Amino acid sequence: MDTSSEPVTGTGHTSKPTLLIVDDEEGPRQSLRIVFKNEYNVLVASDGLEAIMLARSNPICVVVCDIMMLGMSGVEVLKELKQIDPLVEVIMLTAFETIETARQALRHGASDYLNKPFDIPTMRAAVAHAAQKHKTAVEFRQGNQQLQELQRVIQEQRMREEMARTQGEIYASVLHDINSPLTVISGFVDLINRSMQNTARVEGQQLESLRDDLNKLNGQVGRCFEISRRYLSFLHSQTVEKSQVGVNQIMSDLKELLLRHPTSKGHQLTVNGLDRDVIAEINGTDFLQVLLNLTINALQSTSHPHRVTVSCQLHPSPIDVRKFSDSPTQRMVNREGFANRTPILTVIIEDDGPGIPGDVLARMFEQRFTTKPPEHGTGLGLSIVKRLVREARGAILIQSAPGAGAKFTVCLQTLT
């Protein structure tokens, strides 16, 4: 094995680019080594196997390879070299040129194709051109790798920022959603305290009423834990099982909670369930949160006494979403993600309040958007509603106009 070359540094790199000469004839090998020894670190191989071994252990820039050799042909060597390093440039030599051999060499990525005997200026030009191509390709690959690394770093930074933002939103959402059951809990505690203060003994009907209030109080505490668990699962990207809760049970819980909620005072609230109970395809706690947020918003639409109605319907046919194009008086949330699979449950929250202006209707489900003063609104309620309904593959239709009240229709699939 003749591998005359410049010394190789300890890092695996040489001070000059490496040129590999592959030829089974001694004369061409040595003449090319002498021609290029001052410009390149020259390695020589007498057959294809030796050339492949050298290419695997050295960073080759350019290869000058004879096509007609004993053992492996030059085209076979070319294919192997390109597998080892796709950027290596290979110049093919032949004393018996045919169109087919030239075509094969070029098809497999040869940089150039020269005839024997070759003249020195032509060979120098071919090697210089190949070396420049290799240098450019390596620089491009390095630049591309640096770009990809930069993109990876930027993406990781964006993910960290998004996670921090999401965590902040989740914590704020937890506080917002727990506020409703905490308000009811506060009301129950106040009632119990007053009952206990006004009597020396609690017995009979008063005891039963107190027990009932305590059971409801315990239910609200459980709801707080369930809301917290749901948000923590969302924060850690865990799947939470869907609870099997009937629609009428949710409507009954909604009515009970709202009758104890301070926002319902002075207003006329009606909550109606279904004649035939069904189960909606949404987590029970999420379902109740959606209806609570929408109904409390309806109750808070004006301080003047007004009517709020919550009612349910079952639809045996898909909803024609084409009828509900977005406009200043109506909007459909999660139109594209709506499964629209029958039978479809619709829960309608309707009020005869002042209505919603067109510019507000267009933005009301945006994160942090609110028309309330800072001390009374966070802008989280409706964005939470949007996320929960979207996760359930449902939709929300809003219809309103100034002076004409507002109507929110929540569309959900049911379990069949």
Tab-separated table of C-alpha atoms in Angstrom:
chain	number	residue	atom	x	y	z
A	1	MET	CA	0.000	0.000	0.000
A	2	ASP	CA	1.448	3.344	-1.093
A	3	THR	CA	-0.101	6.181	0.898
A	4	SER	CA	2.570	8.860	0.511
A	5	SER	CA	1.129	12.068	1.886
A	6	GLU	CA	1.627	15.153	3.989
A	7	PRO	CA	1.488	14.570	7.769
A	8	VAL	CA	-1.979	14.374	9.296
A	9	THR	CA	-2.629	16.457	12.394
A	10	GLY	CA	-3.885	14.980	15.645
A	11	THR	CA	-7.355	16.451	15.074
A	12	GLY	CA	-7.872	14.473	11.880
A	13	HIS	CA	-7.419	17.539	9.649
A	14	THR	CA	-4.491	18.520	7.392
A	15	SER	CA	-3.104	21.927	6.590
A	16	LYS	CA	-3.950	21.324	2.907
A	17	PRO	CA	-6.984	19.732	1.236
A	18	THR	CA	-6.630	15.986	0.629
A	19	LEU	CA	-6.467	14.562	-2.897
A	20	LEU	CA	-6.847	10.808	-3.450
A	21	ILE	CA	-5.358	9.197	-6.595
A	22	VAL	CA	-6.823	5.794	-7.505
A	23	ASP	CA	-5.182	3.878	-10.366
A	24	ASP	CA	-3.929	0.318	-10.747
A	25	GLU	CA	-0.992	1.588	-12.862
A	26	GLU	CA	2.065	2.842	-10.999
A	27	GLY	CA	3.017	5.481	-13.586
A	28	PRO	CA	-0.161	7.630	-13.494
A	29	ARG	CA	-0.327	7.333	-9.690
A	30	GLN	CA	3.168	8.628	-9.098
A	31	SER	CA	3.083	11.295	-11.776
A	32	LEU	CA	-0.096	12.791	-10.312
A	33	ARG	CA	1.324	12.615	-6.793
A	34	ILE	CA	4.369	14.618	-7.926
A	35	VAL	CA	2.233	17.153	-9.802
A	36	PHE	CA	-0.033	17.910	-6.799
A	37	LYS	CA	2.211	17.271	-3.761
A	38	ASN	CA	2.830	20.979	-3.112
A	39	GLU	CA	-0.846	21.982	-3.232
A	40	TYR	CA	-2.598	18.979	-1.680
A	41	ASN	CA	-2.122	16.297	0.902
A	42	VAL	CA	-1.905	13.448	-1.627
A	43	LEU	CA	-3.032	9.884	-0.880
A	44	VAL	CA	-2.656	7.114	-3.480
A	45	ALA	CA	-4.397	3.763	-3.839
A	46	SER	CA	-3.744	0.924	-6.298
A	47	ASP	CA	-7.307	-0.484	-6.276
A	48	GLY	CA	-10.860	0.272	-5.257
A	49	LEU	CA	-10.826	-1.467	-1.860
A	50	GLU	CA	-7.739	0.463	-0.775
A	51	ALA	CA	-9.334	3.738	-1.950
A	52	ILE	CA	-12.499	3.048	0.053
A	53	MET	CA	-10.473	2.248	3.175
A	54	LEU	CA	-8.550	5.521	2.838
A	55	ALA	CA	-11.769	7.487	2.269
A	56	ARG	CA	-13.268	6.062	5.458
A	57	SER	CA	-10.325	7.195	7.569
A	58	ASN	CA	-9.463	10.531	5.915
A	59	PRO	CA	-11.434	13.666	4.990
A	60	ILE	CA	-11.088	13.482	1.197
A	61	CYS	CA	-11.695	16.613	-0.858
A	62	VAL	CA	-11.125	15.414	-4.449
A	63	VAL	CA	-10.579	11.950	-5.950
A	64	VAL	CA	-8.967	11.230	-9.332
A	65	CYS	CA	-10.035	7.691	-10.239
A	66	ASP	CA	-9.352	5.442	-13.236
A	67	ILE	CA	-12.469	3.776	-14.637
A	68	MET	CA	-10.861	0.575	-15.939
A	69	MET	CA	-9.166	-1.229	-13.006
A	70	LEU	CA	-8.761	-4.796	-11.839
A	71	GLY	CA	-11.301	-5.774	-9.207
A	72	MET	CA	-13.723	-2.948	-8.547
A	73	SER	CA	-14.370	-0.679	-11.500
A	74	GLY	CA	-14.014	3.055	-11.225
A	75	VAL	CA	-17.807	3.530	-11.366
A	76	GLU	CA	-18.252	1.107	-8.453
A	77	VAL	CA	-15.586	3.019	-6.492
A	78	LEU	CA	-17.380	6.279	-7.330
A	79	LYS	CA	-20.680	4.963	-5.911
A	80	GLU	CA	-18.989	3.775	-2.696
A	81	LEU	CA	-17.146	7.080	-2.239
A	82	LYS	CA	-20.380	9.041	-2.642
A	83	GLN	CA	-22.019	6.877	0.030
A	84	ILE	CA	-19.146	7.603	2.437
A	85	ASP	CA	-19.261	11.362	1.740
A	86	PRO	CA	-21.802	12.780	-0.728
A	87	LEU	CA	-19.756	15.990	-0.992
A	88	VAL	CA	-16.546	14.378	-2.253
A	89	GLU	CA	-15.733	15.389	-5.854
A	90	VAL	CA	-14.553	12.601	-8.183
A	91	ILE	CA	-12.771	13.049	-11.516
A	92	MET	CA	-12.903	9.945	-13.704
A	93	LEU	CA	-10.023	8.892	-16.034
A	94	THR	CA	-10.169	6.454	-18.931
A	95	ALA	CA	-8.017	5.332	-21.846
A	96	PHE	CA	-11.021	3.688	-23.546
A	97	GLU	CA	-13.794	6.256	-23.641
A	98	THR	CA	-17.306	5.126	-24.454
A	99	ILE	CA	-20.555	7.053	-24.258
A	100	GLU	CA	-21.964	4.515	-21.787
A	101	THR	CA	-19.067	4.731	-19.309
A	102	ALA	CA	-19.178	8.535	-19.405
A	103	ARG	CA	-22.943	8.456	-18.873
A	104	GLN	CA	-22.616	6.087	-15.900
A	105	ALA	CA	-19.903	8.206	-14.287
A	106	LEU	CA	-21.903	11.424	-14.596
A	107	ARG	CA	-25.112	9.724	-13.465
A	108	HIS	CA	-23.429	8.666	-10.211
A	109	GLY	CA	-22.121	12.144	-9.478
A	110	ALA	CA	-18.702	12.416	-11.140
A	111	SER	CA	-17.348	15.964	-11.158
A	112	ASP	CA	-15.468	15.587	-14.463
A	113	TYR	CA	-14.447	13.029	-17.077
A	114	LEU	CA	-10.937	13.101	-18.636
A	115	ASN	CA	-9.155	10.917	-21.187
A	116	LYS	CA	-5.756	9.267	-20.852
A	117	PRO	CA	-3.178	10.399	-21.614
A	118	PHE	CA	-4.041	13.712	-19.981
A	119	ASP	CA	-2.116	16.986	-20.152
A	120	ILE	CA	-1.040	18.615	-16.900
A	121	PRO	CA	-2.807	22.006	-17.374
A	122	THR	CA	-6.144	20.266	-18.088
A	123	MET	CA	-5.739	18.013	-15.027
A	124	ARG	CA	-4.773	20.948	-12.799
A	125	ALA	CA	-7.812	22.908	-13.946
A	126	ALA	CA	-10.123	19.935	-13.382
A	127	VAL	CA	-8.775	19.287	-9.852
A	128	ALA	CA	-8.881	22.995	-8.950
A	129	HIS	CA	-12.481	23.249	-10.152
A	130	ALA	CA	-13.457	20.110	-8.212
A	131	ALA	CA	-11.698	21.380	-5.061
A	132	GLN	CA	-13.582	24.692	-5.281
A	133	LYS	CA	-16.882	22.867	-5.707
A	134	HIS	CA	-16.099	20.749	-2.644
A	135	LYS	CA	-15.133	23.793	-0.579
A	136	THR	CA	-18.325	25.599	-1.562
A	137	ALA	CA	-20.462	22.529	-0.778
A	138	VAL	CA	-18.807	22.075	2.627
A	139	GLU	CA	-19.281	25.745	3.483
A	140	PHE	CA	-22.923	25.522	2.415
A	141	ARG	CA	-23.441	22.408	4.555
A	142	GLN	CA	-21.797	24.062	7.548
A	143	GLY	CA	-23.886	27.193	7.043
A	144	ASN	CA	-27.027	25.097	6.770
A	145	GLN	CA	-26.136	23.194	9.941
A	146	GLN	CA	-25.528	26.462	11.758
A	147	LEU	CA	-28.848	27.769	10.484
A	148	GLN	CA	-30.641	24.623	11.660
A	149	GLU	CA	-28.960	24.887	15.052
A	150	LEU	CA	-30.000	28.529	15.279
A	151	GLN	CA	-33.563	27.593	14.331
A	152	ARG	CA	-33.515	24.860	16.981
A	153	VAL	CA	-32.308	27.317	19.638
A	154	ILE	CA	-34.961	29.860	18.601
A	155	GLN	CA	-37.663	27.175	18.647
A	156	GLU	CA	-36.594	26.003	22.099
A	157	GLN	CA	-36.663	29.588	23.332
A	158	ARG	CA	-40.111	30.099	21.850
A	159	MET	CA	-41.300	26.870	23.485
A	160	ARG	CA	-39.932	28.006	26.858
A	161	GLU	CA	-41.645	31.374	26.456
A	162	GLU	CA	-44.875	29.697	25.341
A	163	MET	CA	-44.759	27.282	28.279
A	164	ALA	CA	-44.197	30.161	30.693
A	165	ARG	CA	-47.038	32.120	29.103
A	166	THR	CA	-49.327	29.062	29.094
A	167	GLN	CA	-48.558	28.299	32.718
A	168	GLY	CA	-49.361	31.888	33.667
A	169	GLU	CA	-52.650	31.711	31.767
A	170	ILE	CA	-53.515	28.377	33.361
A	171	TYR	CA	-52.894	29.694	36.861
A	172	ALA	CA	-55.048	32.744	36.099
A	173	SER	CA	-57.740	30.473	34.623
A	174	VAL	CA	-57.729	28.276	37.731
A	175	LEU	CA	-58.341	31.320	39.912
A	176	HIS	CA	-61.091	32.524	37.566
A	177	ASP	CA	-62.932	29.192	37.402
A	178	ILE	CA	-62.622	28.412	41.102
A	179	ASN	CA	-64.112	31.820	41.875
A	180	SER	CA	-67.653	30.622	41.028
A	181	PRO	CA	-67.761	27.640	43.412
A	182	LEU	CA	-65.946	29.696	46.062
A	183	THR	CA	-68.688	32.335	45.798
A	184	VAL	CA	-71.318	29.648	46.339
A	185	ILE	CA	-69.298	28.151	49.209
A	186	SER	CA	-69.136	31.584	50.816
A	187	GLY	CA	-72.917	31.858	50.534
A	188	PHE	CA	-73.482	28.445	52.123
A	189	VAL	CA	-71.073	29.226	54.956
A	190	ASP	CA	-72.889	32.513	55.607
A	191	LEU	CA	-76.275	30.716	55.731
A	192	ILE	CA	-74.933	28.057	58.092
A	193	ASN	CA	-73.367	30.659	60.372
A	194	ARG	CA	-76.619	32.593	60.600
A	195	SER	CA	-78.562	29.386	61.337
A	196	MET	CA	-76.138	28.479	64.100
A	197	GLN	CA	-76.135	31.992	65.629
A	198	ASN	CA	-79.920	32.323	65.826
A	199	THR	CA	-80.636	29.113	67.720
A	200	ALA	CA	-79.249	27.252	70.694
A	201	ARG	CA	-80.095	23.849	69.243
A	202	VAL	CA	-80.367	22.609	65.699
A	203	GLU	CA	-82.945	19.872	65.165
A	204	GLY	CA	-85.833	18.753	63.026
A	205	GLN	CA	-86.359	20.521	59.727
A	206	GLN	CA	-83.611	23.015	60.478
A	207	LEU	CA	-81.150	20.144	61.002
A	208	GLU	CA	-82.156	18.553	57.709
A	209	SER	CA	-81.760	21.891	55.935
A	210	LEU	CA	-78.347	22.337	57.524
A	211	ARG	CA	-77.277	18.852	56.439
A	212	ASP	CA	-78.472	19.592	52.934
A	213	ASP	CA	-76.447	22.814	52.866
A	214	LEU	CA	-73.378	20.973	54.160
A	215	ASN	CA	-73.728	18.333	51.424
A	216	LYS	CA	-73.941	21.060	48.797
A	217	LEU	CA	-70.988	22.810	50.390
A	218	ASN	CA	-68.995	19.575	50.175
A	219	GLY	CA	-69.982	19.268	46.505
A	220	GLN	CA	-68.617	22.732	45.764
A	221	VAL	CA	-65.344	21.915	47.507
A	222	GLY	CA	-65.153	18.804	45.309
A	223	ARG	CA	-65.711	20.975	42.249
A	224	CYS	CA	-62.764	23.156	43.261
A	225	PHE	CA	-60.542	20.091	43.467
A	226	GLU	CA	-61.814	18.814	40.111
A	227	ILE	CA	-61.150	22.158	38.404
A	228	SER	CA	-57.637	22.236	39.852
A	229	ARG	CA	-57.004	18.649	38.740
A	230	ARG	CA	-58.221	19.398	35.222
A	231	TYR	CA	-55.909	22.394	34.837
A	232	LEU	CA	-52.918	20.563	36.302
A	233	SER	CA	-53.490	17.717	33.848
A	234	PHE	CA	-53.655	20.228	31.004
A	235	LEU	CA	-50.450	21.867	32.270
A	236	HIS	CA	-48.624	18.513	32.229
A	237	SER	CA	-50.180	17.410	28.897
A	238	GLN	CA	-51.963	14.483	30.532
A	239	THR	CA	-55.197	12.995	29.214
A	240	VAL	CA	-58.143	13.344	31.559
A	241	GLU	CA	-60.927	10.809	31.276
A	242	LYS	CA	-64.359	12.033	30.246
A	243	SER	CA	-66.911	11.887	33.024
A	244	GLN	CA	-70.244	10.240	32.264
A	245	VAL	CA	-72.707	12.902	33.424
A	246	GLY	CA	-76.265	13.291	32.196
A	247	VAL	CA	-77.307	16.641	30.746
A	248	ASN	CA	-80.223	16.978	33.166
A	249	GLN	CA	-77.917	16.485	36.151
A	250	ILE	CA	-75.677	19.292	34.846
A	251	MET	CA	-78.723	21.522	34.365
A	252	SER	CA	-79.898	20.758	37.900
A	253	ASP	CA	-76.442	21.576	39.316
A	254	LEU	CA	-76.333	24.766	37.232
A	255	LYS	CA	-79.688	25.919	38.589
A	256	GLU	CA	-78.696	25.138	42.177
A	257	LEU	CA	-75.409	27.015	41.850
A	258	LEU	CA	-76.907	30.057	40.151
A	259	LEU	CA	-79.756	30.424	42.652
A	260	ARG	CA	-77.079	30.758	45.352
A	261	HIS	CA	-74.895	33.058	43.236
A	262	PRO	CA	-75.122	36.808	43.997
A	263	THR	CA	-75.407	37.720	40.292
A	264	SER	CA	-78.880	36.141	40.044
A	265	LYS	CA	-80.432	38.427	42.656
A	266	GLY	CA	-83.146	40.677	41.232
A	267	HIS	CA	-83.299	38.840	37.896
A	268	GLN	CA	-85.622	36.182	36.492
A	269	LEU	CA	-83.674	32.954	35.876
A	270	THR	CA	-85.170	29.862	34.231
A	271	VAL	CA	-83.220	26.619	33.684
A	272	ASN	CA	-84.894	23.772	31.765
A	273	GLY	CA	-83.491	20.317	31.027
A	274	LEU	CA	-84.466	17.689	28.460
A	275	ASP	CA	-87.585	15.517	28.365
A	276	ARG	CA	-85.306	12.545	27.628
A	277	ASP	CA	-81.920	12.688	29.310
A	278	VAL	CA	-78.700	12.156	27.304
A	279	ILE	CA	-74.961	12.322	27.996
A	280	ALA	CA	-72.954	15.053	26.263
A	281	GLU	CA	-69.463	14.269	24.946
A	282	ILE	CA	-67.645	16.645	27.275
A	283	ASN	CA	-66.126	16.341	30.725
A	284	GLY	CA	-68.840	17.077	33.295
A	285	THR	CA	-66.818	19.723	35.133
A	286	ASP	CA	-65.960	21.414	31.825
A	287	PHE	CA	-69.620	21.353	30.772
A	288	LEU	CA	-70.716	23.006	34.005
A	289	GLN	CA	-67.937	25.607	33.731
A	290	VAL	CA	-69.021	26.508	30.179
A	291	LEU	CA	-72.653	26.986	31.210
A	292	LEU	CA	-71.744	28.858	34.403
A	293	ASN	CA	-69.515	31.335	32.598
A	294	LEU	CA	-72.051	32.001	29.848
A	295	THR	CA	-75.040	32.269	32.195
A	296	ILE	CA	-73.253	34.508	34.715
A	297	ASN	CA	-72.231	36.758	31.808
A	298	ALA	CA	-75.893	36.919	30.744
A	299	LEU	CA	-76.971	37.768	34.285
A	300	GLN	CA	-74.293	40.492	34.445
A	301	SER	CA	-75.207	42.010	31.062
A	302	THR	CA	-77.117	44.734	32.908
A	303	SER	CA	-77.824	45.695	36.507
A	304	HIS	CA	-81.485	46.283	35.643
A	305	PRO	CA	-83.872	43.388	36.302
A	306	HIS	CA	-84.021	41.170	33.218
A	307	ARG	CA	-84.761	37.625	32.114
A	308	VAL	CA	-82.196	34.855	31.507
A	309	THR	CA	-83.301	31.466	30.166
A	310	VAL	CA	-81.235	28.281	29.809
A	311	SER	CA	-82.847	25.538	27.733
A	312	CYS	CA	-81.802	22.335	25.914
A	313	GLN	CA	-82.726	20.711	22.624
A	314	LEU	CA	-81.739	17.539	20.765
A	315	HIS	CA	-81.246	17.694	16.990
A	316	PRO	CA	-81.442	14.471	14.916
A	317	SER	CA	-79.870	16.152	11.858
A	318	PRO	CA	-76.501	17.927	11.433
A	319	ILE	CA	-76.533	21.694	11.904
A	320	ASP	CA	-76.261	23.673	8.670
A	321	VAL	CA	-73.315	25.898	9.632
A	322	ARG	CA	-73.562	27.730	6.285
A	323	LYS	CA	-76.569	29.625	7.649
A	324	PHE	CA	-74.415	31.163	10.366
A	325	SER	CA	-71.878	33.285	8.505
A	326	ASP	CA	-69.999	35.743	10.715
A	327	SER	CA	-71.466	39.248	10.746
A	328	PRO	CA	-71.924	42.179	13.192
A	329	THR	CA	-74.957	40.357	14.647
A	330	GLN	CA	-73.765	36.753	14.765
A	331	ARG	CA	-70.621	34.660	14.994
A	332	MET	CA	-69.750	30.960	15.178
A	333	VAL	CA	-66.839	29.843	17.369
A	334	ASN	CA	-64.871	26.701	16.343
A	335	ARG	CA	-66.679	26.371	13.026
A	336	GLU	CA	-63.798	24.371	11.468
A	337	GLY	CA	-63.294	22.078	14.478
A	338	PHE	CA	-66.981	21.315	15.029
A	339	ALA	CA	-67.626	17.554	14.652
A	340	ASN	CA	-71.359	18.118	13.835
A	341	ARG	CA	-72.209	14.468	14.506
A	342	THR	CA	-75.792	13.577	15.400
A	343	PRO	CA	-77.622	13.522	17.678
A	344	ILE	CA	-76.499	17.043	18.570
A	345	LEU	CA	-77.276	18.698	21.874
A	346	THR	CA	-77.784	22.453	21.925
A	347	VAL	CA	-77.886	24.412	25.161
A	348	ILE	CA	-79.280	27.913	24.636
A	349	ILE	CA	-78.486	30.737	27.057
A	350	GLU	CA	-80.717	33.694	26.156
A	351	ASP	CA	-81.296	37.061	27.806
A	352	ASP	CA	-83.377	40.159	27.094
A	353	GLY	CA	-80.632	42.552	28.182
A	354	PRO	CA	-79.071	45.411	26.219
A	355	GLY	CA	-77.461	43.197	23.544
A	356	ILE	CA	-73.894	43.169	22.255
A	357	PRO	CA	-72.415	45.781	19.862
A	358	GLY	CA	-70.893	44.376	16.668
A	359	ASP	CA	-67.308	45.377	17.511
A	360	VAL	CA	-67.535	43.663	20.911
A	361	LEU	CA	-69.212	40.559	19.488
A	362	ALA	CA	-66.281	40.096	17.085
A	363	ARG	CA	-63.700	40.123	19.905
A	364	MET	CA	-65.490	38.770	22.970
A	365	PHE	CA	-63.787	35.328	22.903
A	366	GLU	CA	-60.280	36.787	22.652
A	367	GLN	CA	-57.873	36.166	25.518
A	368	ARG	CA	-57.967	38.979	28.105
A	369	PHE	CA	-60.622	40.960	26.215
A	370	THR	CA	-63.260	42.460	28.522
A	371	THR	CA	-65.620	45.412	28.595
A	372	LYS	CA	-65.776	45.345	32.395
A	373	PRO	CA	-63.684	47.565	34.677
A	374	PRO	CA	-60.383	45.956	35.797
A	375	GLU	CA	-61.730	45.298	39.297
A	376	HIS	CA	-64.722	43.361	37.917
A	377	GLY	CA	-63.399	41.447	34.888
A	378	THR	CA	-60.268	39.585	33.759
A	379	GLY	CA	-61.274	38.714	30.200
A	380	LEU	CA	-60.624	35.018	30.901
A	381	GLY	CA	-64.150	33.604	31.198
A	382	LEU	CA	-65.112	33.436	27.531
A	383	SER	CA	-61.629	32.389	26.383
A	384	ILE	CA	-61.895	29.453	28.822
A	385	VAL	CA	-65.337	28.636	27.383
A	386	LYS	CA	-63.869	28.687	23.865
A	387	ARG	CA	-61.008	26.320	24.828
A	388	LEU	CA	-63.269	23.823	26.628
A	389	VAL	CA	-65.819	23.706	23.798
A	390	ARG	CA	-63.052	23.371	21.205
A	391	GLU	CA	-61.515	20.453	23.148
A	392	ALA	CA	-64.942	18.764	23.067
A	393	ARG	CA	-65.137	19.375	19.270
A	394	GLY	CA	-68.235	21.470	19.828
A	395	ALA	CA	-69.208	24.950	18.659
A	396	ILE	CA	-70.803	28.117	19.999
A	397	LEU	CA	-73.188	30.335	18.039
A	398	ILE	CA	-73.612	33.924	19.240
A	399	GLN	CA	-76.548	36.025	17.996
A	400	SER	CA	-77.144	39.538	19.283
A	401	ALA	CA	-77.785	43.162	18.403
A	402	PRO	CA	-77.846	46.336	20.479
A	403	GLY	CA	-81.180	46.598	22.292
A	404	ALA	CA	-82.251	43.068	21.289
A	405	GLY	CA	-80.667	40.875	23.982
A	406	ALA	CA	-78.208	38.061	23.327
A	407	LYS	CA	-78.441	34.357	22.520
A	408	PHE	CA	-75.585	31.872	22.996
A	409	THR	CA	-76.067	28.356	21.589
A	410	VAL	CA	-73.577	25.689	22.718
A	411	CYS	CA	-73.490	22.729	20.317
A	412	LEU	CA	-72.143	19.381	21.543
A	413	GLN	CA	-72.119	15.761	20.431
A	414	THR	CA	-73.868	13.201	22.606
A	415	LEU	CA	-72.900	9.660	23.513
A	416	THR	CA	-75.086	7.154	21.700
